[in-house]
Amino acid sequence: MYVAVKGGEKAIENAHAWLAEERRGSTDIAELSIAQIREQLSLAVNRVMAEGSLYDPDLAALAIKQARGDLIEAIFLIRAYRTTLPRFGCSNPVETGEMACDRRISATFKDAPGGQVLGPTFDYTHRLLDFKLAAEGEVSAAPEGQPRTEATPHITEFLKGEGIIQDEPASDATPGDLTREPMEFPANRPLRLQSLTRGDEGFVLGMAYSTQRGYARNHAFVGELRIGKVAVEMDIPELGFAIEIGEVELTECETVNQFKGSKTEPPQFTRGYGLVFGQSERKSIAMALVDRALRWEELGEDNLGAPAQDEEFVLSHSDNIQATGFLEHIKLPHYVDFQSELELVRKLRREAEERITPKEAAE
Amino acid sequence: MADQTNIANAARQGWMGLLARAPEGALMALWSKYDARPDFEWLRSPEVGGVMVRGRTGGTGAPFNLGEMTVTRCSLVLNDGTVGHGYVQGRSKPKAEAAALIDALMQTSAADAVRAQVISPLKDQMENAKTDRAAKAAATKVEFFTMVRGED
């Protein structure tokens, strides 16, 4: 129960002033600029954009600065800002097959057309702290090769030719939008994907990991992982045709999963799908694994009772802003609630004592 | 007639898309050097909003909502009645205004001058930046070697 409480204004004001000072840190050290955060902490910026569900690197960098690097607090700031924006419309679905790939790898086909392009990856680094970074220094330019000008085809296209992988037929259905209508269960796949792509990276990772450890194991291979920029196109009513309104960096993961076949389907591979704003590789692989686990019903698989198969469990707990809001509200004043509980416990104790005392008197 | 309309629309799609994606600094640097700026009136002054970006399940299937992006838009009319629209990524009102003015001028006799001074150099800069990334990506393409085994 919430009861209006007055008082504490001065304390709150002073706490905010101290917060601003602590945020700045020692003034002997140069202040961080938004551009520095955007350029040099870009993966944090990407996470804030993905989970804040708003692609705007400068805003995400500002949120990170304001939140003192607390990414969930920064995501909260972005979500709050997002609600103030008028919605101009919805884009046409992005063509990830047209992506200008910085990175594109497949764990299933060594010689995939377009090749295995590592991009600026942490993979194969030794994870040893690099003390050279503690000193300032110039970075030498990365080597260049012969740039690829044509689009890089999706790996699953090759399997589709053989009919050996489940198809993803295109449709023009208008997807539900959980920012407009509250989530209802059962949810369909487009709604689940919207929820997962903005879900907490740690939570989605944990859920995905649980499937790998045997809680609804689905034998995933990373058929393809690609990172790069795609154009965003929208129909403009005043023009009567579509134009590109910008471009976004995306990470896309397609998993290829084992499937025995069912009464209606021949044995074939099935798919999980992850698509996330920014360079967000861990999140997009995790999203694909959880997407696949949640598809058990449509694929005629058994419900093994695993957490990752339970869409209500997964989708109701994946949003870190909902979670943190409910979790952290318990630290706010609950004086009246607690007062009534205190009264109740005292009364119960009194009654219990009274029940015991007469007996003792009789003895 | 229909074909001409399609050709004109395709050209307009080209420059509007370029202006939408252009880095603000690069666009404003070129635009600030263009001195024949016309007078105009706002039809819709610049406003910042969001567009819901969609993807497809499995890359090719049913659409789903991926998340929003910031967009700034405006519309204006030149004294001769030419209407220009600006739809640009991000939250910069000056960038949206520049895009709408350029869109309008590209429909007038000033088109060649604007193309030469703004659109073409901007396109070159953006294509060079894209090619640079593609070249760095290409340098990280794995070349496999087959290790010879056996005891001959």
Coordinates of C-alpha atoms in Angstrom, one line a residue:
Chain A
M1 CA 0.0 0.0 0.0
Y2 CA 1.2 3.5 -0.9
V3 CA 0.5 6.4 1.3
A4 CA 1.5 10.0 0.5
V5 CA 4.3 11.1 2.8
K6 CA 5.6 14.6 3.1
G7 CA 9.0 15.6 4.1
G8 CA 12.6 14.9 3.1
E9 CA 12.6 17.5 0.4
K10 CA 15.9 19.1 1.6
A11 CA 17.5 15.7 2.1
I12 CA 16.5 14.6 -1.5
E13 CA 17.8 17.8 -3.0
N14 CA 21.1 17.5 -1.2
A15 CA 21.3 13.8 -2.2
H16 CA 20.9 14.7 -5.8
A17 CA 23.5 17.4 -5.6
W18 CA 26.0 14.9 -4.1
L19 CA 25.0 12.4 -6.8
A20 CA 26.0 15.0 -9.4
E21 CA 29.3 15.5 -7.7
E22 CA 30.0 11.8 -7.4
R23 CA 29.0 11.3 -11.0
R24 CA 31.6 13.8 -12.1
G25 CA 34.3 12.1 -9.9
S26 CA 37.6 13.9 -9.2
T27 CA 37.8 17.1 -11.0
D28 CA 41.6 16.4 -11.4
I29 CA 40.5 14.0 -14.1
A30 CA 39.2 15.2 -17.5
E31 CA 35.5 14.9 -17.9
L32 CA 34.1 12.2 -20.3
S33 CA 32.4 13.5 -23.4
I34 CA 29.3 11.9 -25.0
A35 CA 31.3 11.4 -28.2
Q36 CA 34.1 9.5 -26.2
I37 CA 31.5 7.2 -24.7
R38 CA 29.8 6.7 -28.1
E39 CA 33.1 5.9 -29.8
Q40 CA 35.1 4.1 -27.1
L41 CA 32.4 2.3 -25.1
S42 CA 30.4 1.4 -28.2
L43 CA 29.4 -2.1 -27.0
A44 CA 27.9 -0.6 -23.8
V45 CA 26.1 1.9 -26.0
N46 CA 24.8 -0.9 -28.2
R47 CA 23.4 -2.8 -25.1
V48 CA 21.6 0.4 -24.0
M49 CA 20.1 0.9 -27.4
A50 CA 19.0 -2.8 -27.7
E51 CA 17.4 -3.1 -24.3
G52 CA 16.3 0.6 -24.2
S53 CA 14.6 -0.4 -27.6
L54 CA 15.7 2.9 -29.2
Y55 CA 18.5 3.2 -31.8
D56 CA 20.3 6.5 -31.1
P57 CA 24.0 6.1 -30.2
D58 CA 24.3 9.7 -28.8
L59 CA 21.3 9.4 -26.6
A60 CA 22.5 6.0 -25.3
A61 CA 25.9 7.5 -24.6
L62 CA 24.3 10.4 -22.7
A63 CA 22.2 7.9 -20.7
I64 CA 25.4 6.0 -19.7
K65 CA 27.1 9.1 -18.6
Q66 CA 24.1 10.2 -16.6
A67 CA 23.7 6.7 -15.0
R68 CA 27.4 6.7 -14.0
G69 CA 27.8 3.5 -16.1
D70 CA 24.9 1.6 -14.6
L71 CA 23.6 0.2 -17.8
I72 CA 20.2 -0.8 -16.4
E73 CA 19.7 2.7 -15.1
A74 CA 20.8 4.0 -18.5
I75 CA 18.3 1.7 -20.2
F76 CA 15.6 3.0 -17.9
L77 CA 16.4 6.6 -18.9
I78 CA 16.1 5.6 -22.6
R79 CA 12.8 3.8 -22.1
A80 CA 11.5 6.9 -20.3
Y81 CA 12.6 9.2 -23.1
R82 CA 11.2 6.8 -25.8
T83 CA 7.7 7.2 -24.4
T84 CA 7.9 11.0 -25.1
L85 CA 8.5 10.5 -28.8
P86 CA 5.6 10.7 -31.3
R87 CA 5.5 7.6 -33.4
F88 CA 6.0 8.6 -37.1
G89 CA 5.3 5.1 -38.4
C90 CA 6.8 1.6 -38.8
S91 CA 9.5 0.7 -41.2
N92 CA 9.4 -1.9 -43.9
P93 CA 11.1 -5.1 -42.5
V94 CA 14.8 -4.7 -42.8
E95 CA 16.6 -6.8 -45.5
T96 CA 19.3 -8.5 -43.5
G97 CA 20.4 -10.4 -46.7
E98 CA 21.5 -6.9 -48.0
M99 CA 23.6 -6.2 -44.9
A100 CA 27.0 -4.6 -45.4
C101 CA 28.7 -7.2 -43.2
D102 CA 31.6 -6.3 -40.9
R103 CA 31.5 -9.9 -39.6
R104 CA 29.9 -13.0 -41.0
I105 CA 30.7 -16.5 -39.7
S106 CA 29.1 -19.9 -40.0
A107 CA 29.8 -22.8 -37.6
T108 CA 28.1 -25.2 -40.1
F109 CA 29.7 -24.5 -43.5
K110 CA 33.4 -23.9 -43.9
D111 CA 33.2 -22.9 -47.5
A112 CA 30.0 -20.8 -47.4
P113 CA 29.8 -18.3 -50.3
G114 CA 31.0 -15.0 -49.0
G115 CA 33.4 -16.7 -46.7
Q116 CA 34.1 -16.7 -43.0
V117 CA 34.7 -13.0 -42.2
L118 CA 35.9 -12.5 -38.6
G119 CA 35.5 -8.8 -38.3
P120 CA 36.6 -6.8 -35.2
T121 CA 36.1 -9.8 -32.8
F122 CA 37.3 -10.6 -29.3
D123 CA 37.4 -14.3 -30.4
Y124 CA 40.9 -15.7 -30.5
T125 CA 42.3 -12.9 -28.2
H126 CA 44.0 -14.4 -25.2
R127 CA 41.9 -12.5 -22.7
L128 CA 45.0 -11.2 -21.0
L129 CA 44.9 -7.7 -19.7
D130 CA 46.7 -5.4 -22.2
F131 CA 48.6 -2.9 -20.1
K132 CA 49.5 -1.0 -23.2
L133 CA 46.0 0.4 -23.1
A134 CA 46.7 1.9 -19.7
A135 CA 49.1 4.3 -21.5
E136 CA 47.9 6.5 -24.2
G137 CA 49.1 5.6 -27.7
E138 CA 48.2 5.6 -31.3
V139 CA 46.5 2.6 -32.9
S140 CA 47.9 1.4 -36.2
A141 CA 45.5 1.2 -39.1
A142 CA 43.8 -2.2 -39.6
P143 CA 45.0 -4.0 -42.8
E144 CA 42.7 -3.8 -45.8
G145 CA 41.8 -6.4 -48.4
Q146 CA 39.7 -6.5 -51.6
P147 CA 36.3 -5.1 -50.5
R148 CA 33.3 -7.3 -51.3
T149 CA 30.7 -5.2 -53.2
E150 CA 28.0 -7.8 -53.6
A151 CA 25.5 -8.8 -50.9
T152 CA 26.4 -11.9 -48.8
P153 CA 23.7 -14.6 -49.1
H154 CA 22.2 -16.2 -46.0
I155 CA 23.5 -19.6 -45.2
T156 CA 20.0 -21.0 -44.6
E157 CA 19.2 -20.3 -48.3
F158 CA 21.5 -23.1 -49.3
L159 CA 19.8 -25.6 -47.0
K160 CA 16.4 -24.4 -48.2
G161 CA 17.3 -25.4 -51.7
E162 CA 17.3 -29.0 -50.6
G163 CA 14.1 -28.6 -48.6
I164 CA 16.1 -30.0 -45.6
I165 CA 15.4 -27.0 -43.3
Q166 CA 12.1 -25.6 -42.2
D167 CA 11.0 -22.7 -44.3
E168 CA 10.2 -19.2 -43.1
P169 CA 7.6 -18.0 -45.5
A170 CA 7.3 -14.3 -45.9
S171 CA 4.1 -12.5 -44.9
D172 CA 2.8 -9.0 -44.6
A173 CA 0.9 -9.6 -41.3
T174 CA 1.0 -6.7 -39.0
P175 CA 2.9 -7.8 -35.9
G176 CA 1.7 -7.1 -32.4
D177 CA 3.6 -4.4 -30.5
L178 CA 4.1 -4.9 -26.8
T179 CA 4.9 -1.2 -26.4
R180 CA 1.3 -0.5 -27.4
E181 CA -0.8 -3.4 -26.0
P182 CA 0.1 -5.3 -22.9
M183 CA 1.5 -8.8 -23.5
E184 CA -1.0 -11.6 -23.4
F185 CA -0.4 -15.3 -23.4
P186 CA -0.1 -17.3 -25.4
A187 CA 2.0 -14.9 -27.4
N188 CA 2.9 -15.5 -31.0
R189 CA 6.5 -15.7 -32.4
P190 CA 6.7 -12.0 -33.6
L191 CA 5.7 -10.8 -30.1
R192 CA 8.2 -13.2 -28.4
L193 CA 11.0 -12.0 -30.7
Q194 CA 10.2 -8.3 -29.8
S195 CA 10.2 -9.2 -26.2
L196 CA 13.5 -11.2 -26.4
T197 CA 15.4 -8.6 -28.4
R198 CA 14.7 -5.9 -25.7
G199 CA 15.1 -8.4 -22.9
D200 CA 17.9 -8.3 -20.4
E201 CA 21.1 -9.8 -21.9
G202 CA 22.0 -11.6 -18.7
F203 CA 18.5 -13.2 -18.3
V204 CA 18.3 -14.2 -22.0
L205 CA 21.9 -15.6 -21.7
G206 CA 21.0 -17.6 -18.6
M207 CA 17.8 -19.0 -20.3
A208 CA 19.8 -20.0 -23.4
Y209 CA 22.5 -21.6 -21.3
S210 CA 19.9 -23.7 -19.4
T211 CA 18.9 -25.2 -22.8
Q212 CA 22.5 -26.1 -23.5
R213 CA 22.9 -27.7 -20.1
G214 CA 19.9 -30.0 -20.8
Y215 CA 16.8 -28.1 -19.8
A216 CA 15.0 -28.6 -23.1
R217 CA 18.2 -29.2 -25.1
N218 CA 17.7 -28.3 -28.8
H219 CA 21.1 -29.1 -30.3
A220 CA 21.8 -25.7 -31.8
F221 CA 24.5 -24.9 -34.4
V222 CA 25.2 -21.4 -35.3
G223 CA 24.3 -21.6 -38.9
E224 CA 25.2 -18.0 -39.3
L225 CA 26.1 -15.0 -37.4
R226 CA 26.4 -11.6 -39.1
I227 CA 27.0 -8.1 -38.0
G228 CA 26.7 -5.0 -40.1
K229 CA 24.6 -2.1 -41.3
V230 CA 21.3 -2.3 -43.0
A231 CA 19.2 0.5 -44.5
V232 CA 15.8 1.3 -42.8
E233 CA 13.1 2.1 -45.3
M234 CA 9.6 3.5 -44.6
D235 CA 6.6 4.4 -46.7
I236 CA 6.1 8.2 -46.6
P237 CA 2.4 9.0 -47.1
E238 CA 3.1 12.6 -48.4
L239 CA 5.4 11.2 -51.1
G240 CA 3.5 8.1 -52.0
F241 CA 6.6 5.9 -52.0
A242 CA 9.2 4.5 -49.6
I243 CA 12.5 6.1 -48.8
E244 CA 15.4 5.2 -46.6
I245 CA 15.2 7.1 -43.4
G246 CA 18.5 5.9 -42.0
E247 CA 20.6 2.8 -41.3
V248 CA 21.1 0.7 -38.2
E249 CA 23.8 -1.7 -37.2
L250 CA 22.4 -5.1 -36.4
T251 CA 23.6 -8.5 -35.2
E252 CA 21.7 -11.5 -36.7
C253 CA 22.0 -15.1 -35.6
E254 CA 20.3 -18.0 -37.2
T255 CA 20.7 -21.3 -35.5
V256 CA 20.2 -24.7 -37.3
N257 CA 18.7 -27.2 -34.9
Q258 CA 18.1 -30.9 -34.9
F259 CA 14.6 -32.1 -35.4
K260 CA 13.4 -35.7 -35.6
G261 CA 10.3 -35.0 -37.6
S262 CA 6.7 -35.4 -36.5
K263 CA 3.5 -37.0 -37.7
T264 CA 3.1 -34.2 -40.3
E265 CA 6.7 -33.1 -40.9
P266 CA 9.5 -35.1 -42.5
P267 CA 12.8 -35.1 -40.6
Q268 CA 14.4 -31.7 -41.2
F269 CA 16.4 -29.0 -39.5
T270 CA 14.5 -26.2 -37.6
R271 CA 15.6 -22.7 -36.8
G272 CA 16.0 -20.2 -34.0
Y273 CA 16.4 -16.6 -34.8
G274 CA 18.1 -13.7 -33.1
L275 CA 18.2 -10.1 -34.3
V276 CA 19.5 -7.3 -32.0
F277 CA 20.4 -3.6 -32.4
G278 CA 24.2 -3.0 -32.5
Q279 CA 27.1 -5.4 -32.2
S280 CA 25.4 -7.7 -29.7
E281 CA 26.7 -11.1 -30.5
R282 CA 26.2 -12.9 -27.2
K283 CA 22.7 -11.6 -26.9
S284 CA 21.7 -12.5 -30.5
I285 CA 22.9 -16.1 -30.1
A286 CA 21.1 -16.4 -26.8
M287 CA 18.0 -15.0 -28.3
A288 CA 18.1 -17.5 -31.1
L289 CA 18.4 -20.4 -28.6
V290 CA 15.5 -19.2 -26.5
D291 CA 13.4 -18.5 -29.6
R292 CA 13.9 -22.1 -30.6
A293 CA 13.1 -23.5 -27.2
L294 CA 9.8 -21.5 -27.1
R295 CA 8.8 -23.0 -30.4
W296 CA 8.2 -26.5 -29.0
E297 CA 4.5 -26.4 -29.4
E298 CA 4.3 -25.2 -33.0
L299 CA 6.9 -27.9 -33.9
G300 CA 5.0 -30.6 -32.1
E301 CA 7.7 -31.3 -29.5
D302 CA 7.1 -32.4 -25.9
N303 CA 6.8 -29.9 -23.2
L304 CA 9.6 -31.1 -20.9
G305 CA 8.6 -28.6 -18.2
A306 CA 11.9 -26.7 -18.8
P307 CA 11.9 -23.0 -17.8
A308 CA 13.1 -22.0 -21.3
Q309 CA 10.0 -23.6 -22.8
D310 CA 7.6 -21.6 -20.6
E311 CA 6.9 -18.5 -22.6
E312 CA 5.0 -16.9 -19.7
F313 CA 8.0 -17.4 -17.4
V314 CA 10.5 -16.3 -19.9
L315 CA 8.7 -13.2 -21.3
S316 CA 7.3 -12.1 -18.0
H317 CA 10.8 -12.0 -16.4
S318 CA 13.1 -10.9 -19.3
D319 CA 12.5 -7.2 -19.1
N320 CA 15.0 -5.6 -16.7
I321 CA 13.1 -2.3 -16.4
Q322 CA 9.9 -4.1 -15.2
A323 CA 12.0 -6.3 -13.0
T324 CA 14.1 -3.5 -11.5
G325 CA 11.1 -1.3 -11.0
F326 CA 9.3 -3.9 -8.9
L327 CA 12.4 -5.1 -7.1
E328 CA 13.7 -1.7 -6.2
H329 CA 10.3 -0.3 -5.1
I330 CA 10.5 -2.3 -1.9
K331 CA 13.3 0.0 -0.7
L332 CA 10.9 3.0 -0.8
P333 CA 8.9 4.0 2.2
H334 CA 6.4 1.4 3.3
Y335 CA 6.1 2.8 6.8
V336 CA 2.3 2.4 7.0
D337 CA 2.4 -1.1 5.6
F338 CA 5.1 -2.1 8.0
Q339 CA 3.3 -0.3 10.9
S340 CA 0.2 -2.4 10.4
E341 CA 2.3 -5.6 10.2
L342 CA 4.1 -4.6 13.4
E343 CA 0.7 -4.1 15.1
L344 CA -0.5 -7.5 13.9
V345 CA 2.6 -9.3 15.1
R346 CA 2.5 -7.6 18.5
K347 CA -1.2 -8.5 18.8
L348 CA -0.5 -12.2 17.8
R349 CA 2.3 -12.4 20.3
R350 CA 0.1 -10.9 23.1
E351 CA -2.6 -13.4 22.3
A352 CA -0.1 -16.3 22.3
E353 CA 1.3 -15.2 25.6
E354 CA -2.2 -14.9 27.1
R355 CA -3.0 -18.4 26.0
I356 CA 0.1 -19.7 27.7
T357 CA 0.0 -17.6 30.9
P358 CA -3.4 -18.9 32.3
K359 CA -2.1 -22.5 31.9
E360 CA 1.0 -21.7 33.8
A361 CA -1.1 -20.1 36.5
A362 CA -3.2 -23.2 36.8
E363 CA -0.1 -25.4 37.2
Chain B
M1 CA 4.3 9.7 -68.3
A2 CA 4.1 6.9 -65.7
D3 CA 7.7 5.9 -66.5
Q4 CA 8.9 9.4 -66.1
T5 CA 7.2 9.6 -62.8
N6 CA 8.9 6.4 -61.7
I7 CA 12.3 7.7 -62.9
A8 CA 11.8 10.9 -61.0
N9 CA 10.6 9.1 -57.9
A10 CA 13.6 6.8 -58.0
A11 CA 16.0 9.7 -58.3
R12 CA 14.2 11.4 -55.4
Q13 CA 14.4 8.2 -53.3
G14 CA 18.1 8.2 -54.0
W15 CA 18.9 11.7 -52.7
M16 CA 16.4 11.5 -49.8
G17 CA 17.9 8.2 -48.6
L18 CA 21.4 9.6 -48.9
L19 CA 20.4 12.7 -46.9
A20 CA 18.7 10.6 -44.2
R21 CA 21.7 8.4 -43.7
A22 CA 24.4 11.1 -44.0
P23 CA 26.5 11.9 -41.0
E24 CA 25.4 15.3 -39.8
G25 CA 28.8 16.9 -39.8
A26 CA 29.6 15.9 -43.4
L27 CA 26.2 17.1 -44.7
M28 CA 26.3 20.5 -42.8
A29 CA 29.9 21.1 -43.9
L30 CA 28.9 20.8 -47.6
W31 CA 25.6 22.6 -47.2
S32 CA 27.2 25.6 -45.4
K33 CA 29.3 26.2 -48.5
Y34 CA 26.2 26.4 -50.7
D35 CA 25.4 30.1 -50.9
A36 CA 22.2 30.3 -53.1
R37 CA 19.9 29.4 -50.2
P38 CA 16.3 30.1 -51.1
D39 CA 13.6 31.6 -48.9
F40 CA 11.0 29.2 -47.8
E41 CA 8.0 28.7 -45.5
W42 CA 7.4 25.8 -43.2
L43 CA 4.6 23.4 -44.0
R44 CA 5.6 21.4 -41.0
S45 CA 8.5 22.7 -38.8
P46 CA 11.0 20.1 -37.7
E47 CA 9.8 17.6 -35.2
V48 CA 11.7 14.7 -33.5
G49 CA 9.9 11.3 -33.3
G50 CA 10.4 7.6 -33.4
V51 CA 10.0 5.0 -36.1
M52 CA 9.4 1.3 -35.2
V53 CA 12.0 -0.7 -37.1
R54 CA 10.8 -4.1 -38.1
G55 CA 12.6 -7.3 -38.9
R56 CA 11.4 -10.7 -40.2
T57 CA 11.4 -14.0 -38.3
G58 CA 14.3 -16.1 -39.6
G59 CA 15.3 -13.1 -41.8
T60 CA 12.6 -13.9 -44.4
G61 CA 9.4 -14.7 -42.5
A62 CA 6.7 -12.8 -40.7
P63 CA 7.4 -9.2 -39.6
F64 CA 8.2 -8.4 -36.0
N65 CA 8.9 -5.2 -34.1
L66 CA 12.6 -4.9 -33.4
G67 CA 12.8 -1.5 -31.7
E68 CA 12.5 2.2 -32.5
M69 CA 14.9 4.7 -34.0
T70 CA 14.9 8.4 -33.7
V71 CA 13.9 10.4 -36.8
T72 CA 13.5 14.1 -37.4
R73 CA 11.1 15.3 -40.1
C74 CA 9.9 18.6 -41.6
S75 CA 8.3 19.9 -44.8
L76 CA 8.7 23.3 -46.4
V77 CA 7.7 25.2 -49.6
L78 CA 9.8 27.5 -51.7
N79 CA 8.5 30.7 -53.1
D80 CA 7.9 29.0 -56.5
G81 CA 5.7 26.5 -54.8
T82 CA 8.2 23.6 -54.8
V83 CA 7.7 21.4 -51.7
G84 CA 10.6 19.7 -50.0
H85 CA 10.5 17.0 -47.3
G86 CA 13.2 16.1 -44.9
Y87 CA 13.2 12.7 -43.1
V88 CA 16.6 12.2 -41.4
Q89 CA 17.9 9.8 -38.8
G90 CA 18.6 11.2 -35.4
R91 CA 17.4 14.3 -33.6
S92 CA 19.0 17.2 -35.5
K93 CA 16.5 19.8 -36.6
P94 CA 19.2 21.7 -38.6
K95 CA 19.9 18.5 -40.5
A96 CA 16.2 17.9 -41.3
E97 CA 15.9 21.5 -42.5
A98 CA 18.9 21.1 -44.7
A99 CA 17.5 17.8 -46.1
A100 CA 14.1 19.4 -46.9
L101 CA 15.7 22.4 -48.6
I102 CA 18.0 20.2 -50.6
D103 CA 15.0 18.0 -51.5
A104 CA 13.1 21.1 -52.8
L105 CA 16.1 22.5 -54.7
M106 CA 16.8 19.2 -56.4
Q107 CA 13.3 19.5 -58.0
T108 CA 14.2 23.0 -59.4
S109 CA 16.7 24.4 -62.0
A110 CA 19.2 24.6 -59.1
A111 CA 19.4 20.7 -59.1
D112 CA 22.7 20.5 -61.1
A113 CA 24.5 23.0 -58.8
V114 CA 23.2 21.2 -55.6
R115 CA 24.1 17.8 -57.0
A116 CA 27.6 19.0 -57.8
Q117 CA 28.2 20.9 -54.6
V118 CA 26.4 18.7 -52.0
I119 CA 24.9 15.4 -53.2
S120 CA 27.8 14.0 -55.2
P121 CA 30.6 14.9 -52.8
L122 CA 28.4 13.6 -49.9
K123 CA 27.7 10.3 -51.8
D124 CA 31.5 9.9 -52.5
Q125 CA 32.3 10.4 -48.8
M126 CA 29.7 7.9 -47.7
E127 CA 30.7 5.3 -50.3
N128 CA 34.4 5.7 -49.4
A129 CA 33.6 5.1 -45.7
K130 CA 31.5 2.0 -46.6
T131 CA 34.3 0.7 -48.9
D132 CA 36.9 1.2 -46.1
R133 CA 34.9 -1.0 -43.7
A134 CA 34.3 -3.6 -46.4
A135 CA 38.1 -3.6 -47.1
K136 CA 38.9 -4.1 -43.4
A137 CA 36.3 -6.9 -43.2
A138 CA 37.8 -8.5 -46.3
A139 CA 41.2 -8.5 -44.6
T140 CA 39.7 -10.7 -41.8
K141 CA 38.3 -13.3 -44.2
V142 CA 39.7 -16.7 -43.3
E143 CA 41.8 -18.6 -45.8
F144 CA 41.7 -22.3 -45.0
F145 CA 44.7 -24.5 -45.5
T146 CA 44.3 -28.3 -45.8
M147 CA 46.9 -29.9 -43.6
V148 CA 48.5 -32.8 -45.3
R149 CA 48.4 -35.9 -43.2
G150 CA 49.8 -39.4 -43.7
E151 CA 53.1 -41.1 -43.7
D152 CA 54.2 -41.4 -47.3

